[in-house]
CSV table of C-alpha atoms in Angstrom, one decimal:
chain,number,residue,atom,x,y,z
A,1,GLY,CA,0.0,-0.1,0.0
A,2,ALA,CA,0.9,3.6,-0.1
A,3,GLY,CA,1.6,4.0,3.6
A,4,VAL,CA,1.4,2.1,6.8
A,5,SER,CA,-2.1,1.3,7.7
A,6,GLN,CA,-3.3,0.5,11.1
A,7,THR,CA,-6.7,-0.9,12.4
A,8,PRO,CA,-8.7,-0.1,14.2
A,9,SER,CA,-8.0,3.6,14.5
A,10,ASN,CA,-9.9,3.7,17.8
A,11,LYS,CA,-10.8,1.0,20.3
A,12,VAL,CA,-12.5,1.3,23.6
A,13,THR,CA,-12.4,-1.9,25.6
A,14,GLU,CA,-13.3,-3.0,29.1
A,15,LYS,CA,-10.6,-3.8,31.7
A,16,GLY,CA,-9.8,-7.6,31.5
A,17,LYS,CA,-10.7,-7.9,27.8
A,18,TYR,CA,-8.5,-9.1,25.0
A,19,VAL,CA,-7.4,-6.8,22.2
A,20,GLU,CA,-5.8,-7.1,18.8
A,21,LEU,CA,-4.4,-4.2,16.9
A,22,ARG,CA,-3.3,-4.8,13.2
A,23,CYS,CA,-0.5,-3.3,11.1
A,24,ASP,CA,-0.2,-3.4,7.4
A,25,PRO,CA,3.3,-2.0,6.5
A,26,ILE,CA,4.4,-0.4,3.2
A,27,SER,CA,4.7,-3.1,0.4
A,28,GLY,CA,8.0,-4.5,0.3
A,29,HIS,CA,9.3,-3.4,3.7
A,30,THR,CA,11.1,-6.1,5.7
A,31,ALA,CA,11.4,-4.2,8.9
A,32,LEU,CA,8.4,-3.4,11.2
A,33,TYR,CA,8.2,-1.8,14.5
A,34,TRP,CA,5.6,-1.3,17.3
A,35,TYR,CA,5.8,1.8,19.7
A,36,ARG,CA,3.5,2.9,22.2
A,37,GLN,CA,2.9,6.6,23.0
A,38,SER,CA,1.3,8.1,26.0
A,39,LEU,CA,0.0,11.8,26.3
A,40,GLY,CA,2.8,14.3,26.3
A,41,GLN,CA,5.5,11.7,25.8
A,42,GLY,CA,7.8,10.4,23.1
A,43,PRO,CA,7.1,7.1,21.4
A,44,GLU,CA,8.4,4.1,23.5
A,45,PHE,CA,9.7,1.0,21.6
A,46,LEU,CA,8.0,-2.3,22.1
A,47,ILE,CA,9.1,-4.8,19.5
A,48,TYR,CA,10.9,-4.9,16.1
A,49,PHE,CA,10.6,-7.5,13.4
A,50,GLN,CA,12.9,-8.3,10.6
A,51,GLY,CA,11.0,-10.5,8.3
A,52,THR,CA,8.8,-13.1,10.3
A,53,GLY,CA,11.0,-13.1,13.2
A,54,ALA,CA,10.9,-10.8,16.3
A,55,ALA,CA,14.5,-9.5,16.4
A,56,ASP,CA,14.0,-7.5,19.5
A,57,ASP,CA,11.1,-7.7,21.8
A,58,SER,CA,12.8,-6.2,24.9
A,59,GLY,CA,10.3,-3.3,25.0
A,60,LEU,CA,7.1,-5.5,25.6
A,61,PRO,CA,6.1,-4.5,29.2
A,62,ASN,CA,5.1,-7.8,30.3
A,63,ASP,CA,3.7,-11.3,29.2
A,64,ARG,CA,0.3,-9.8,28.5
A,65,PHE,CA,1.7,-8.3,25.4
A,66,PHE,CA,2.6,-10.3,22.3
A,67,ALA,CA,3.1,-9.6,18.6
A,68,VAL,CA,3.2,-11.8,15.6
A,69,ARG,CA,4.1,-11.4,11.9
A,70,PRO,CA,3.6,-14.8,10.4
A,71,GLU,CA,4.0,-14.1,6.7
A,72,GLY,CA,6.5,-11.2,7.0
A,73,SER,CA,4.0,-8.6,6.1
A,74,VAL,CA,1.0,-7.9,8.3
A,75,SER,CA,1.6,-7.7,12.1
A,76,THR,CA,-0.8,-8.2,14.9
A,77,LEU,CA,-0.1,-6.8,18.4
A,78,LYS,CA,-2.1,-8.7,21.0
A,79,ILE,CA,-2.9,-7.6,24.5
A,80,GLN,CA,-4.4,-10.0,27.1
A,81,ARG,CA,-6.3,-9.1,30.1
A,82,THR,CA,-6.1,-5.3,29.4
A,83,GLU,CA,-5.5,-2.9,32.2
A,84,ARG,CA,-6.4,0.9,32.4
A,85,GLY,CA,-2.6,1.6,32.2
A,86,ASP,CA,-2.5,0.1,28.8
A,87,SER,CA,-4.6,3.1,27.4
A,88,ALA,CA,-2.3,4.9,24.9
A,89,VAL,CA,-1.6,5.3,21.1
A,90,TYR,CA,-0.1,2.1,19.6
A,91,LEU,CA,2.0,3.2,16.6
A,92,CYS,CA,3.2,0.8,13.9
A,93,ALA,CA,6.2,1.8,11.6
A,94,SER,CA,8.0,0.0,8.8
A,95,SER,CA,11.2,0.5,6.9
A,96,LEU,CA,12.7,-1.1,3.7
A,97,THR,CA,15.3,-2.9,6.0
A,98,SER,CA,16.6,-2.0,9.4
A,99,GLY,CA,18.9,1.1,9.3
A,100,ASN,CA,16.7,2.9,6.8
A,101,THR,CA,14.2,5.8,7.0
A,102,ILE,CA,11.1,4.6,9.0
A,103,TYR,CA,7.6,5.4,8.2
A,104,PHE,CA,4.8,5.4,10.8
A,105,GLY,CA,1.0,4.7,10.6
A,106,GLU,CA,-1.6,6.9,12.1
A,107,GLY,CA,-1.9,4.8,15.1
A,108,SER,CA,-4.5,2.9,17.0
A,109,TRP,CA,-5.9,4.8,19.9
A,110,LEU,CA,-6.6,2.3,22.8
A,111,THR,CA,-8.7,3.3,25.8
A,112,VAL,CA,-9.3,0.7,28.6
A,113,VAL,CA,-12.3,1.6,30.7
B,1,GLY,CA,20.3,2.7,27.8
B,2,ILE,CA,21.0,5.6,25.7
B,3,GLN,CA,19.6,9.0,26.8
B,4,VAL,CA,18.2,11.4,24.3
B,5,GLU,CA,17.6,15.1,25.3
B,6,GLN,CA,15.8,17.5,23.2
B,7,SER,CA,15.7,21.3,23.8
B,8,PRO,CA,14.0,23.5,24.2
B,9,PRO,CA,10.9,21.7,25.5
B,10,ASP,CA,8.6,24.3,24.2
B,11,LEU,CA,8.8,27.1,21.5
B,12,ILE,CA,6.6,29.6,20.4
B,13,LEU,CA,7.3,31.5,17.2
B,14,GLN,CA,5.8,34.1,15.2
B,15,GLU,CA,5.2,33.2,11.6
B,16,GLY,CA,8.3,34.0,9.4
B,17,ALA,CA,10.7,33.6,12.3
B,18,ASN,CA,13.6,31.0,12.3
B,19,SER,CA,14.5,28.6,14.9
B,20,THR,CA,16.9,25.8,15.9
B,21,LEU,CA,16.0,22.7,17.8
B,22,ARG,CA,18.6,20.6,19.5
B,23,CYS,CA,19.0,16.8,20.2
B,24,ASN,CA,21.8,15.6,22.4
B,25,PHE,CA,22.4,11.8,22.8
B,26,SER,CA,24.7,10.1,25.4
B,27,ASP,CA,26.4,7.4,23.2
B,28,SER,CA,27.4,6.5,19.9
B,29,VAL,CA,24.6,6.0,17.2
B,30,ASN,CA,24.4,4.5,13.8
B,31,ASN,CA,21.0,6.0,12.9
B,32,LEU,CA,19.3,9.3,13.7
B,33,GLN,CA,16.0,10.5,12.3
B,34,TRP,CA,13.8,13.6,12.9
B,35,PHE,CA,10.1,13.5,12.9
B,36,HIS,CA,7.3,16.0,13.1
B,37,GLN,CA,4.1,14.9,14.9
B,38,ASN,CA,1.1,17.1,13.6
B,39,PRO,CA,-1.7,18.1,15.8
B,40,TRP,CA,-3.7,15.0,14.6
B,41,GLY,CA,-1.0,12.7,16.0
B,42,GLN,CA,0.5,11.6,12.7
B,43,LEU,CA,4.3,11.2,12.8
B,44,ILE,CA,6.1,12.4,9.6
B,45,ASN,CA,9.7,11.5,8.9
B,46,LEU,CA,11.6,14.7,8.2
B,47,PHE,CA,15.3,13.5,7.9
B,48,TYR,CA,17.3,10.3,8.0
B,49,ILE,CA,20.6,11.9,9.2
B,50,PRO,CA,23.2,9.8,11.1
B,51,SER,CA,25.8,12.3,10.1
B,52,GLY,CA,26.3,15.4,7.9
B,53,THR,CA,23.9,18.0,6.7
B,54,LYS,CA,20.6,17.7,4.7
B,55,GLN,CA,18.1,20.3,3.5
B,56,ASN,CA,14.5,19.9,2.5
B,57,GLY,CA,12.8,23.1,1.6
B,58,ARG,CA,12.7,25.4,4.6
B,59,LEU,CA,14.0,22.7,7.0
B,60,SER,CA,17.6,21.5,7.3
B,61,ALA,CA,19.3,19.3,9.8
B,62,THR,CA,22.8,18.7,10.9
B,63,THR,CA,24.2,15.8,12.9
B,64,VAL,CA,27.7,15.9,14.4
B,65,ALA,CA,28.1,12.2,15.5
B,66,THR,CA,31.5,12.6,17.2
B,67,GLU,CA,30.1,15.3,19.5
B,68,ARG,CA,26.7,13.5,19.9
B,69,TYR,CA,24.3,16.2,18.9
B,70,SER,CA,21.9,17.0,16.1
B,71,LEU,CA,20.3,20.3,15.1
B,72,LEU,CA,17.0,21.0,13.2
B,73,TYR,CA,16.6,24.2,11.6
B,74,ILE,CA,13.2,25.7,10.7
B,75,SER,CA,13.4,28.9,8.5
B,76,SER,CA,10.6,31.3,7.6
B,77,SER,CA,8.3,29.3,9.9
B,78,GLN,CA,4.6,28.8,8.9
B,79,THR,CA,1.5,27.9,11.0
B,80,THR,CA,1.7,24.4,9.5
B,81,ASP,CA,5.0,23.9,11.2
B,82,SER,CA,3.2,23.7,14.6
B,83,GLY,CA,3.4,20.3,16.3
B,84,VAL,CA,5.9,18.3,18.2
B,85,TYR,CA,9.4,17.6,16.8
B,86,PHE,CA,11.0,14.4,17.8
B,87,CYS,CA,14.5,13.0,17.3
B,88,ALA,CA,15.1,9.3,17.5
B,89,VAL,CA,18.4,7.5,17.6
B,90,GLU,CA,19.4,3.8,17.2
B,91,ARG,CA,22.5,2.4,18.6
B,92,PRO,CA,24.9,0.1,16.7
B,93,ASP,CA,24.3,-2.9,19.1
B,94,SER,CA,20.4,-2.3,19.1
B,95,TRP,CA,19.3,-2.5,15.3
B,96,GLY,CA,15.7,-1.5,15.0
B,97,LYS,CA,15.3,-0.2,18.6
B,98,PHE,CA,14.9,3.5,18.3
B,99,GLN,CA,15.1,5.7,21.4
B,100,PHE,CA,13.0,8.9,21.1
B,101,GLY,CA,13.5,12.2,22.8
B,102,ALA,CA,10.6,13.8,24.8
B,103,GLY,CA,10.3,16.3,22.0
B,104,THR,CA,10.0,20.0,21.3
B,105,GLN,CA,6.5,21.4,21.2
B,106,VAL,CA,6.4,24.2,18.6
B,107,VAL,CA,3.7,26.7,18.2
B,108,VAL,CA,3.8,29.1,15.3
B,109,THR,CA,1.3,32.1,15.6
B,110,PRO,CA,0.0,34.0,12.7
């Protein structure tokens, strides 16, 4: 596609529920990144994929968070047993390979009530 | 981890003014990028600039990697330049893991 596409753009969920956020990177980009941004702060690294594998998942806050990229294109960020502190904008980005210019999607705004 | 400090935290400009934003980082980097986050939250890549100087229209950037800083210049500012400017760095031993600064909030008034 022309840009990085994220769905849903907005999600309101109840505490304790399971949530999936989807990212469709720019066509041909092998590197994919997930970040989280809280109000008034810079984006915070969650996980980086090179191809199908998670090259660095050191930013995932705990085992409730998990991400996959089974075919090396679309990625899904999965959050189990959501908590109010998970409320944030979840940003996906992609680049041709690592070490290149990164392009962000518009984000998925998650609110846990 | 690497520390990224941006200054100033806030900047108010009158339309037509010039400004300089600074990004200091605490360790060697192999990648540095500048972004503009518009009021709707979209992050736009401005520069990929691990070293040297680049220009794009009214914006230019310089990174002096040996001295661990980068500068973003905005000339003849316009109201559409309002938003938050972030720099992000990547360490050689942490491919793909960008550390963002806290940003500079810029408001350009007519």
